[in-house]
Amino acid sequence: MNLKLILESQKKYFKTQATRDIGMLKKLLANLRIEIISREDEIYEALFKDFKKSKFETYFGEIGIVISEIDATIKNISSWSKPKKVRASGLNFPSSDYIYSEPYGSVLIIAPWNYPFQLAIAPMITAIAAGNTVVLKPSENTANTSKLLENIICSIFKPEHVRVIQGGVPETTLMLKERWDYIFFTGSVSVGKIVAKAAAPHLTPVTLELGGKNPCIIDDTISTELTAKRLVWGKFVNAGQTCIAPDYLLVHSSIKKQLISDLKKEIIRAYGENPQKSPDYPRIINTKNLTRLTNMLEDSKVIFGGKSDASDCFLEPTLIEDPYLDSKVMKEEIFGPILPILSYESEADINAIISNYEKPLGFYVFSSNKTFYRKMIETYSFGGGTINDTMIHFGNTNLPFGGVGESGVGAYHGKLGFDTFSHKKGIVVKGNWLDISLRYAPYTNKLEKLKKLFRIIG
Ligand code: NAD
């Protein structure tokens, strides 16, 4: 079916107001939940075929998060979509004031490959909860998951409500030429800029969920053993192909040696002496990305790991010590299982390194010193972060998830996702039982009274 016809049918359906029927939306979401659970094994199989993701990581990072998002949406959709009464302004007395949530209309969602199920379905859930229609474009790099996603969506939603369209760059370029009411994009900074440009002629609002170089500062007040455990999990889960994975470590020089030793022990404990044999360690998504990553190792000192196998898209969990800031690994977002370890002596050293980069998506500090970590949170601008762990801020649907500056525009998850996909209309319902004539011309002798009124209402 032709894209223009799909979009036309969705716009027509949207006009019927059917997409705003909360009862129907709850039923659809409940059916989606049932469908996902009944196809759990197929989801595991697809993710395994795409990049050998384990069942555990698939449940944790894909299915579990989607089920939580569905549950939170079903539970709260009625209250999210009700007009909210807000305090009225004394200037308008007498009145009752409300915020109405209105769906934008036709939403285009473009998803990446690294969490190909979750990063496609989670934004779709809140987009439809807000009353929109959706065209969902999954990643071309995860053919098995993207096809399964299409089958699941097809079995629950009418095509005029939610439709999956497969494709790579040419197809997405065509999609971006159409006039959408909202575009939600997750992916790289460079493509994010293409999306923003395509949205500009129609002033289409966008959410851009992008990436960046996420620093992880570790001071000398922590347990290196516990920190190593949490770092190895955060860095090597999904083989480091996570937008909020710590990109590089900034470790206080006094504990660097001990931390490196604990990191090595922890990698072996988690993935064994040969991680290629570990059932828990995924592969790099394709040879293009594997080559990109192995090239990064060329001009730096690898102190652990570093072996790759192109026939299996495999790259070992790899540690790099003291890379130069102009080395390949420090030039761009790594997005793979390579962890550069830099050291610092003073806050000025930290600043000299972090200030080299655009505002990151994630930010991590391991420290028992409240004053220090609070200062770090306040000094640097970043999307979101965690203290004394990595990435777990993602798991709380009460927290906004999104970037700032080059790491993105806008945020979502839970209620914030609903708000992202709805325009907020401010409405004043004016009472007729009293009409204060102060604002009407002629204004003779009224200025002082007006000033007094402003003073009273504050
Ligand atoms: P990508 O930008 O290459 O692709 C993302 C999507 O854009 C895909 O669906 C792809 O088909 C489409 N696309 C690619 N090139 C395009 C073009 N020229 N015109 C139009 N569409 C195009 O990103 P990726 O490789 O899939 O994912 C990796 C990047 O995504 C990393 O930078 C990572 O940090 C970021 N990311 C961010 C988040 C987040 O939530 N902020 C989550 C995951 C990944």
Coordinates of C-alpha atoms and ligand atoms in Angstrom, one line a residue:
M1 CA 0.0 0.0 0.0
N2 CA 1.2 3.4 -0.9
L3 CA 2.4 5.7 1.9
K4 CA 0.2 8.6 0.9
L5 CA -2.9 6.4 1.0
I6 CA -1.9 5.1 4.4
L7 CA -1.5 8.5 5.8
E8 CA -4.7 9.7 4.2
S9 CA -6.6 6.8 5.8
Q10 CA -5.1 7.6 9.2
K11 CA -6.0 11.3 8.9
K12 CA -9.6 10.3 8.0
Y13 CA -9.8 7.9 10.9
F14 CA -8.4 10.5 13.3
K15 CA -11.1 12.9 12.2
T16 CA -13.8 10.4 13.4
Q17 CA -12.5 10.9 17.0
A18 CA -12.4 7.1 17.4
T19 CA -8.7 7.3 18.4
R20 CA -9.8 9.2 21.5
D21 CA -12.1 6.5 22.8
I22 CA -10.4 5.7 26.1
G23 CA -12.4 2.4 26.6
M24 CA -11.3 1.2 23.2
L25 CA -7.7 2.3 23.8
K26 CA -7.6 0.4 27.1
K27 CA -8.9 -2.8 25.3
L28 CA -6.3 -2.4 22.5
L29 CA -3.5 -2.0 25.0
A30 CA -4.7 -5.0 27.0
N31 CA -4.8 -7.1 23.8
L32 CA -1.3 -5.9 22.9
R33 CA -0.1 -7.0 26.3
I34 CA -1.7 -10.5 25.8
E35 CA -0.2 -10.7 22.3
I36 CA 3.3 -9.8 23.5
I37 CA 3.2 -12.3 26.3
S38 CA 1.8 -15.1 24.1
R39 CA 4.6 -14.4 21.6
E40 CA 7.4 -14.2 24.2
D41 CA 9.3 -17.1 22.7
E42 CA 9.1 -15.6 19.2
I43 CA 10.5 -12.3 20.6
Y44 CA 13.4 -14.1 22.2
E45 CA 14.1 -16.0 18.9
A46 CA 14.0 -12.8 16.8
L47 CA 16.4 -10.9 19.1
F48 CA 18.7 -13.9 19.2
K49 CA 18.7 -14.1 15.4
D50 CA 19.3 -10.4 15.1
F51 CA 22.3 -10.1 17.4
K52 CA 22.4 -13.0 19.8
K53 CA 20.7 -11.2 22.6
S54 CA 20.0 -13.5 25.6
K55 CA 16.5 -14.2 26.9
F56 CA 17.4 -12.4 30.1
E57 CA 18.5 -9.2 28.4
T58 CA 15.5 -9.4 26.0
Y59 CA 13.1 -9.7 28.9
F60 CA 14.8 -7.0 30.9
G61 CA 15.5 -4.4 28.2
E62 CA 12.7 -5.1 25.7
I63 CA 9.6 -7.1 26.9
G64 CA 9.6 -6.2 30.6
I65 CA 9.9 -2.4 30.0
V66 CA 7.1 -2.5 27.3
I67 CA 4.8 -4.5 29.6
S68 CA 5.4 -1.9 32.4
E69 CA 4.7 0.9 30.0
I70 CA 1.4 -0.8 28.9
D71 CA 0.4 -1.4 32.5
A72 CA 1.1 2.2 33.6
T73 CA -0.8 3.5 30.6
I74 CA -3.9 1.3 31.1
K75 CA -3.9 2.3 34.8
N76 CA -3.6 6.0 34.2
I77 CA -4.9 6.9 30.8
S78 CA -8.3 8.0 32.1
S79 CA -6.8 10.5 34.5
W80 CA -4.1 11.6 32.1
S81 CA -6.6 12.5 29.4
K82 CA -9.1 14.3 31.6
P83 CA -9.0 18.1 31.5
K84 CA -7.0 19.3 34.5
K85 CA -8.4 22.1 36.6
V86 CA -5.7 24.7 37.5
R87 CA -5.8 27.7 39.8
A88 CA -7.5 30.6 38.1
S89 CA -5.9 34.0 37.8
G90 CA -7.3 36.9 39.8
L91 CA -7.1 39.0 36.7
N92 CA -9.9 36.9 35.1
F93 CA -12.2 36.7 38.2
P94 CA -14.6 35.0 38.1
S95 CA -13.4 32.1 36.1
S96 CA -12.5 28.3 36.1
D97 CA -9.3 27.4 34.3
Y98 CA -8.4 24.1 32.7
I99 CA -5.7 22.4 30.7
Y100 CA -7.1 20.2 27.9
S101 CA -4.9 17.5 26.3
E102 CA -5.4 17.2 22.6
P103 CA -3.8 14.6 20.3
Y104 CA -1.6 16.0 17.5
G105 CA -3.0 13.7 14.9
S106 CA -0.7 11.7 12.6
V107 CA 2.5 10.6 14.4
L108 CA 5.6 9.2 12.7
I109 CA 7.9 7.1 15.0
I110 CA 11.3 6.2 13.7
A111 CA 13.1 3.6 15.8
P112 CA 16.8 2.4 16.1
W113 CA 18.2 -1.1 16.2
N114 CA 19.8 -1.4 19.6
Y115 CA 16.6 -2.1 21.6
P116 CA 14.6 -2.7 18.5
F117 CA 11.4 -3.9 20.2
Q118 CA 11.2 -1.6 23.2
L119 CA 12.3 1.7 21.5
A120 CA 9.7 1.2 18.8
I121 CA 6.7 0.0 20.9
A122 CA 7.2 2.2 24.0
P123 CA 6.8 5.5 22.3
M124 CA 3.9 4.0 20.2
I125 CA 2.0 3.1 23.4
T126 CA 2.0 6.7 24.7
A127 CA 1.4 8.1 21.2
I128 CA -1.8 6.2 20.9
A129 CA -2.8 6.7 24.5
A130 CA -2.7 10.4 23.8
G131 CA -5.2 9.8 20.9
N132 CA -2.9 9.9 17.9
T133 CA -2.6 7.6 14.9
V134 CA 0.9 6.1 14.3
V135 CA 3.1 5.1 11.4
L136 CA 5.9 3.2 13.0
K137 CA 9.2 2.7 11.1
P138 CA 11.4 0.1 12.8
S139 CA 15.1 -0.4 12.1
E140 CA 16.2 -2.1 8.9
N141 CA 19.2 -3.5 10.8
T142 CA 17.1 -5.9 12.9
A143 CA 15.1 -7.7 10.2
N144 CA 13.7 -10.5 12.4
T145 CA 12.5 -8.2 15.3
S146 CA 11.1 -5.6 12.9
K147 CA 9.1 -8.2 11.0
L148 CA 7.7 -9.7 14.2
L149 CA 6.9 -6.2 15.4
E150 CA 4.9 -5.7 12.3
N151 CA 3.0 -9.0 12.8
I152 CA 2.2 -8.1 16.4
I153 CA 0.9 -4.6 15.6
C154 CA -1.0 -5.9 12.6
S155 CA -2.8 -8.4 14.7
I156 CA -4.0 -5.8 17.2
F157 CA -4.5 -2.5 15.4
K158 CA -6.5 -1.4 12.4
P159 CA -4.0 -0.1 9.8
E160 CA -5.8 3.3 9.8
H161 CA -4.9 3.5 13.5
V162 CA -1.4 2.1 13.8
R163 CA 0.7 0.8 10.8
V164 CA 4.2 -0.5 10.7
I165 CA 6.1 0.4 7.5
Q166 CA 9.5 -1.3 7.0
G167 CA 12.4 0.4 5.2
G168 CA 15.8 1.9 5.3
V169 CA 17.2 5.3 4.4
P170 CA 15.3 5.7 1.0
E171 CA 11.9 4.7 2.5
T172 CA 12.4 6.9 5.6
T173 CA 13.5 9.8 3.4
L174 CA 10.2 9.5 1.5
M175 CA 8.3 9.3 4.8
L176 CA 9.9 12.5 6.0
K177 CA 8.6 14.3 2.9
E178 CA 5.0 13.8 4.1
R179 CA 3.3 16.3 6.4
W180 CA 3.1 14.7 9.9
D181 CA 1.6 16.3 13.0
Y182 CA 4.4 15.0 15.2
I183 CA 7.7 13.1 14.5
F184 CA 9.3 11.1 17.2
F185 CA 12.8 10.0 16.3
T186 CA 15.3 7.8 18.2
G187 CA 18.8 7.4 16.7
S188 CA 22.0 9.1 15.9
V189 CA 22.7 12.9 16.2
S190 CA 23.4 13.1 12.4
V191 CA 20.1 11.6 11.4
G192 CA 18.4 13.6 14.1
K193 CA 19.5 16.7 12.3
I194 CA 18.0 15.3 9.0
V195 CA 14.7 14.7 10.8
A196 CA 14.7 18.2 12.3
K197 CA 15.3 19.7 8.9
A198 CA 12.6 17.7 7.3
A199 CA 10.1 18.7 10.0
A200 CA 10.9 22.5 9.6
P201 CA 9.0 23.4 6.5
H202 CA 5.7 22.4 8.2
L203 CA 6.8 23.4 11.7
T204 CA 6.1 19.8 12.7
P205 CA 7.0 19.4 16.4
V206 CA 9.7 16.7 17.0
T207 CA 11.1 14.7 19.8
L208 CA 14.7 13.7 19.1
E209 CA 16.1 10.9 21.3
L210 CA 19.8 11.0 20.4
G211 CA 23.1 9.9 21.9
G212 CA 26.4 11.3 23.0
K213 CA 29.6 10.6 25.0
N214 CA 28.3 9.8 28.5
P215 CA 31.0 10.4 31.2
C216 CA 31.3 8.4 34.4
I217 CA 33.1 10.1 37.2
I218 CA 34.5 7.8 40.0
D219 CA 36.0 9.5 43.1
D220 CA 38.1 7.9 45.8
T221 CA 35.3 7.4 48.4
I222 CA 33.7 4.3 46.8
S223 CA 34.2 0.5 47.0
T224 CA 36.0 -0.4 43.8
E225 CA 34.6 -3.9 43.9
L226 CA 30.9 -2.8 43.9
T227 CA 31.6 0.0 41.4
A228 CA 33.3 -2.5 39.0
K229 CA 30.2 -4.8 39.2
R230 CA 27.8 -2.0 38.3
L231 CA 30.1 -0.6 35.6
V232 CA 30.6 -3.9 33.9
W233 CA 26.8 -4.4 33.9
G234 CA 26.1 -0.9 32.5
K235 CA 28.8 -0.9 29.9
F236 CA 28.6 -4.5 28.6
V237 CA 24.9 -5.2 28.7
N238 CA 23.7 -5.3 25.1
A239 CA 27.5 -5.4 24.3
G240 CA 27.7 -1.7 25.0
Q241 CA 25.2 -0.8 22.3
T242 CA 23.1 1.3 24.7
C243 CA 22.6 5.1 24.2
I244 CA 22.9 5.6 28.0
A245 CA 25.9 3.3 28.6
P246 CA 28.8 5.0 30.3
D247 CA 31.1 6.0 27.3
Y248 CA 34.3 6.6 29.3
L249 CA 35.4 6.6 32.9
L250 CA 37.1 9.5 34.7
V251 CA 38.6 7.8 37.8
H252 CA 40.4 9.4 40.7
S253 CA 44.1 8.6 40.1
S254 CA 44.5 7.1 43.6
I255 CA 42.1 4.2 42.9
K256 CA 42.5 3.7 39.2
K257 CA 44.8 0.7 39.5
Q258 CA 42.5 -1.1 41.9
L259 CA 39.4 -0.3 39.9
I260 CA 41.0 -1.7 36.7
S261 CA 41.9 -4.9 38.5
D262 CA 38.3 -5.2 39.8
L263 CA 36.9 -4.5 36.4
K264 CA 39.0 -7.2 34.8
K265 CA 37.9 -9.7 37.5
E266 CA 34.2 -8.7 37.1
I267 CA 34.3 -9.1 33.3
I268 CA 35.7 -12.6 33.7
R269 CA 33.2 -13.4 36.4
A270 CA 30.3 -12.2 34.3
Y271 CA 31.2 -13.5 30.8
G272 CA 33.9 -16.1 31.5
E273 CA 37.5 -16.3 30.1
N274 CA 36.0 -16.5 26.6
P275 CA 33.0 -14.2 26.3
Q276 CA 32.3 -15.5 22.7
K277 CA 31.2 -18.7 24.4
S278 CA 29.0 -16.9 27.0
P279 CA 25.3 -17.3 26.3
D280 CA 24.8 -13.8 27.9
Y281 CA 27.0 -11.7 25.7
P282 CA 25.4 -10.3 22.5
R283 CA 27.0 -9.6 19.2
I284 CA 27.7 -6.3 17.4
I285 CA 24.8 -5.5 15.2
N286 CA 26.6 -5.8 11.8
T287 CA 30.1 -5.8 10.2
K288 CA 29.9 -2.1 9.5
N289 CA 29.6 -1.3 13.2
L290 CA 32.2 -4.0 14.1
T291 CA 34.7 -2.4 11.8
R292 CA 33.9 1.1 13.2
L293 CA 34.6 -0.3 16.7
T294 CA 37.8 -2.2 15.9
N295 CA 39.1 0.9 14.1
M296 CA 38.8 2.7 17.4
L297 CA 41.3 0.3 19.0
E298 CA 44.0 1.2 16.5
D299 CA 45.6 4.2 18.2
S300 CA 44.9 3.4 21.9
K301 CA 46.4 1.2 24.6
V302 CA 44.2 -1.9 25.0
I303 CA 44.8 -3.3 28.5
F304 CA 42.1 -6.0 28.4
G305 CA 40.1 -7.8 25.7
G306 CA 40.3 -6.3 22.2
K307 CA 39.9 -9.5 20.2
S308 CA 37.2 -9.6 17.5
D309 CA 35.8 -12.2 15.2
A310 CA 34.2 -10.7 12.0
S311 CA 32.6 -13.9 11.0
D312 CA 30.5 -13.8 14.2
C313 CA 30.3 -9.9 14.6
F314 CA 32.0 -10.4 18.0
L315 CA 34.1 -8.0 20.0
E316 CA 35.4 -8.8 23.5
P317 CA 34.6 -6.5 26.4
T318 CA 37.6 -4.2 26.0
L319 CA 39.3 -1.8 28.4
I320 CA 41.6 1.0 27.2
E321 CA 43.8 3.0 29.5
D322 CA 44.7 6.7 29.3
P323 CA 43.6 7.3 25.7
Y324 CA 44.6 10.7 24.2
L325 CA 41.6 13.0 23.7
D326 CA 42.3 13.1 20.0
S327 CA 42.4 9.3 19.7
K328 CA 39.6 7.6 17.7
V329 CA 37.9 6.2 20.8
M330 CA 37.6 9.7 22.4
K331 CA 36.4 11.4 19.2
E332 CA 32.9 10.0 18.9
E333 CA 30.2 8.1 20.8
I334 CA 31.5 4.5 21.2
F335 CA 28.2 2.6 21.2
G336 CA 30.0 -0.7 21.7
P337 CA 31.9 -2.8 24.3
I338 CA 35.0 -0.6 24.6
L339 CA 35.6 1.3 27.9
P340 CA 38.3 4.0 28.0
I341 CA 39.6 4.7 31.4
L342 CA 41.0 8.2 32.1
S343 CA 42.2 9.5 35.4
Y344 CA 41.9 12.8 37.2
E345 CA 43.5 14.6 40.2
S346 CA 41.3 17.6 40.5
E347 CA 37.9 19.0 39.5
A348 CA 39.7 21.1 37.0
D349 CA 40.9 17.9 35.2
I350 CA 37.3 16.6 35.1
N351 CA 36.2 19.9 33.6
A352 CA 38.9 19.9 31.0
I353 CA 37.8 16.5 29.7
I354 CA 34.0 16.8 29.9
S355 CA 34.0 20.3 28.4
N356 CA 35.4 18.8 25.2
Y357 CA 32.1 17.2 24.4
E358 CA 28.5 18.2 23.6
K359 CA 25.9 17.8 26.3
P360 CA 25.6 14.0 26.8
L361 CA 22.5 11.9 27.2
G362 CA 23.6 10.1 30.4
F363 CA 25.9 11.1 33.3
Y364 CA 27.2 9.0 36.1
V365 CA 29.0 9.7 39.4
F366 CA 30.2 7.1 41.8
S367 CA 30.9 8.8 45.1
S368 CA 29.9 8.7 48.8
N369 CA 30.5 12.4 49.0
K370 CA 27.1 14.2 48.6
T371 CA 28.7 17.6 48.2
F372 CA 30.8 16.3 45.3
Y373 CA 28.1 14.5 43.4
R374 CA 25.6 17.3 43.9
K375 CA 28.1 19.7 42.5
M376 CA 28.7 17.5 39.5
I377 CA 24.9 17.3 38.8
E378 CA 24.6 21.0 39.0
T379 CA 27.7 21.9 37.1
Y380 CA 27.1 19.9 33.9
S381 CA 24.2 19.8 31.5
F382 CA 23.1 16.3 30.4
G383 CA 19.9 14.4 29.7
G384 CA 19.6 12.4 32.9
G385 CA 21.8 10.3 35.1
T386 CA 22.4 8.0 38.1
I387 CA 24.6 8.3 41.1
N388 CA 26.4 5.2 42.3
D389 CA 25.1 3.1 39.4
T390 CA 24.6 3.4 35.7
M391 CA 21.5 3.6 33.4
I392 CA 18.9 2.7 36.0
H393 CA 17.2 6.1 35.8
F394 CA 15.8 4.7 32.5
G395 CA 13.7 2.2 34.4
N396 CA 11.5 4.7 36.4
T397 CA 8.5 5.8 34.3
N398 CA 8.1 8.7 36.7
L399 CA 11.3 10.2 35.4
P400 CA 11.6 12.0 32.1
F401 CA 13.9 10.3 29.6
G402 CA 15.5 12.4 27.0
G403 CA 18.5 14.5 26.0
V404 CA 19.5 18.1 25.9
G405 CA 21.5 20.0 23.3
E406 CA 23.1 17.5 20.9
S407 CA 21.8 14.5 22.9
G408 CA 18.2 15.4 22.0
V409 CA 15.1 17.4 22.2
G410 CA 12.1 16.5 24.4
A411 CA 11.5 13.5 26.7
Y412 CA 9.1 10.7 27.3
H413 CA 8.1 7.7 29.6
G414 CA 4.8 7.4 31.5
K415 CA 2.8 10.5 31.9
L416 CA 5.5 12.6 30.3
G417 CA 5.2 10.4 27.2
F418 CA 1.5 11.1 27.1
D419 CA 2.2 14.9 27.5
T420 CA 4.8 14.7 24.7
F421 CA 2.3 13.3 22.3
S422 CA -0.5 15.8 23.2
H423 CA -0.9 19.5 22.7
K424 CA -1.9 21.3 25.9
K425 CA -4.8 23.7 25.4
G426 CA -5.2 26.4 28.1
I427 CA -8.9 27.1 28.6
V428 CA -10.6 29.8 30.7
V429 CA -14.3 29.4 31.4
K430 CA -15.4 32.9 32.4
G431 CA -18.3 33.4 34.8
N432 CA -21.2 35.6 33.8
W433 CA -22.5 36.4 37.3
L434 CA -20.1 39.3 37.7
D435 CA -18.5 41.7 35.2
I436 CA -15.7 43.9 36.6
S437 CA -15.5 46.8 34.2
L438 CA -11.9 47.9 35.0
R439 CA -10.4 46.6 31.7
Y440 CA -12.9 48.3 29.4
A441 CA -12.1 51.6 27.8
P442 CA -12.3 54.5 28.5
Y443 CA -9.3 54.1 30.9
T444 CA -9.6 57.4 32.6
N445 CA -8.7 57.2 36.3
K446 CA -8.2 53.4 36.0
L447 CA -4.4 53.1 35.9
E448 CA -3.9 53.2 39.7
K449 CA -6.7 50.7 40.3
L450 CA -5.0 48.4 37.7
K451 CA -1.6 48.7 39.5
K452 CA -3.3 47.9 42.8
L453 CA -5.0 44.9 41.3
F454 CA -1.7 43.5 40.0
R455 CA -0.2 44.1 43.5
I456 CA -3.1 42.1 45.1
I457 CA -2.9 39.1 42.8
G458 CA 0.9 39.1 43.1
Ligands
NAD1 P1 20.5 5.8 13.0 O1 20.3 7.3 13.3 O2 21.4 5.3 12.0 O3 19.1 5.2 12.6 C1 17.9 5.4 13.4 C2 16.7 5.3 12.4 O4 16.8 6.3 11.4 C3 16.6 4.0 11.7 O5 15.2 3.6 11.7 C4 17.1 4.3 10.3 O6 16.4 3.6 9.3 C5 16.7 5.8 10.1 N1 17.7 6.5 9.2 C6 19.0 6.2 9.1 N2 19.6 7.1 8.3 C7 18.6 7.9 7.8 C8 18.6 9.0 6.9 N3 19.7 9.4 6.3 N4 17.4 9.6 6.7 C9 16.3 9.2 7.3 N5 16.3 8.1 8.2 C10 17.4 7.5 8.4 O7 20.8 5.2 14.5 P2 21.0 3.7 14.9 O8 22.3 3.3 14.3 O9 19.8 2.9 14.6 O10 21.1 3.8 16.5 C11 22.3 4.3 17.1 C12 22.2 5.7 17.6 O11 21.0 5.9 18.2 C13 23.3 6.0 18.6 O12 23.8 7.3 18.4 C14 22.5 6.0 20.0 O13 23.1 6.8 21.0 C15 21.2 6.5 19.5 N6 20.1 6.0 20.4 C16 19.5 6.9 21.2 C17 18.5 6.5 22.1 C18 17.8 7.4 23.0 O14 16.8 6.9 23.6 N7 18.2 8.6 23.1 C19 18.2 5.1 22.1 C20 18.9 4.3 21.3 C21 19.8 4.7 20.4

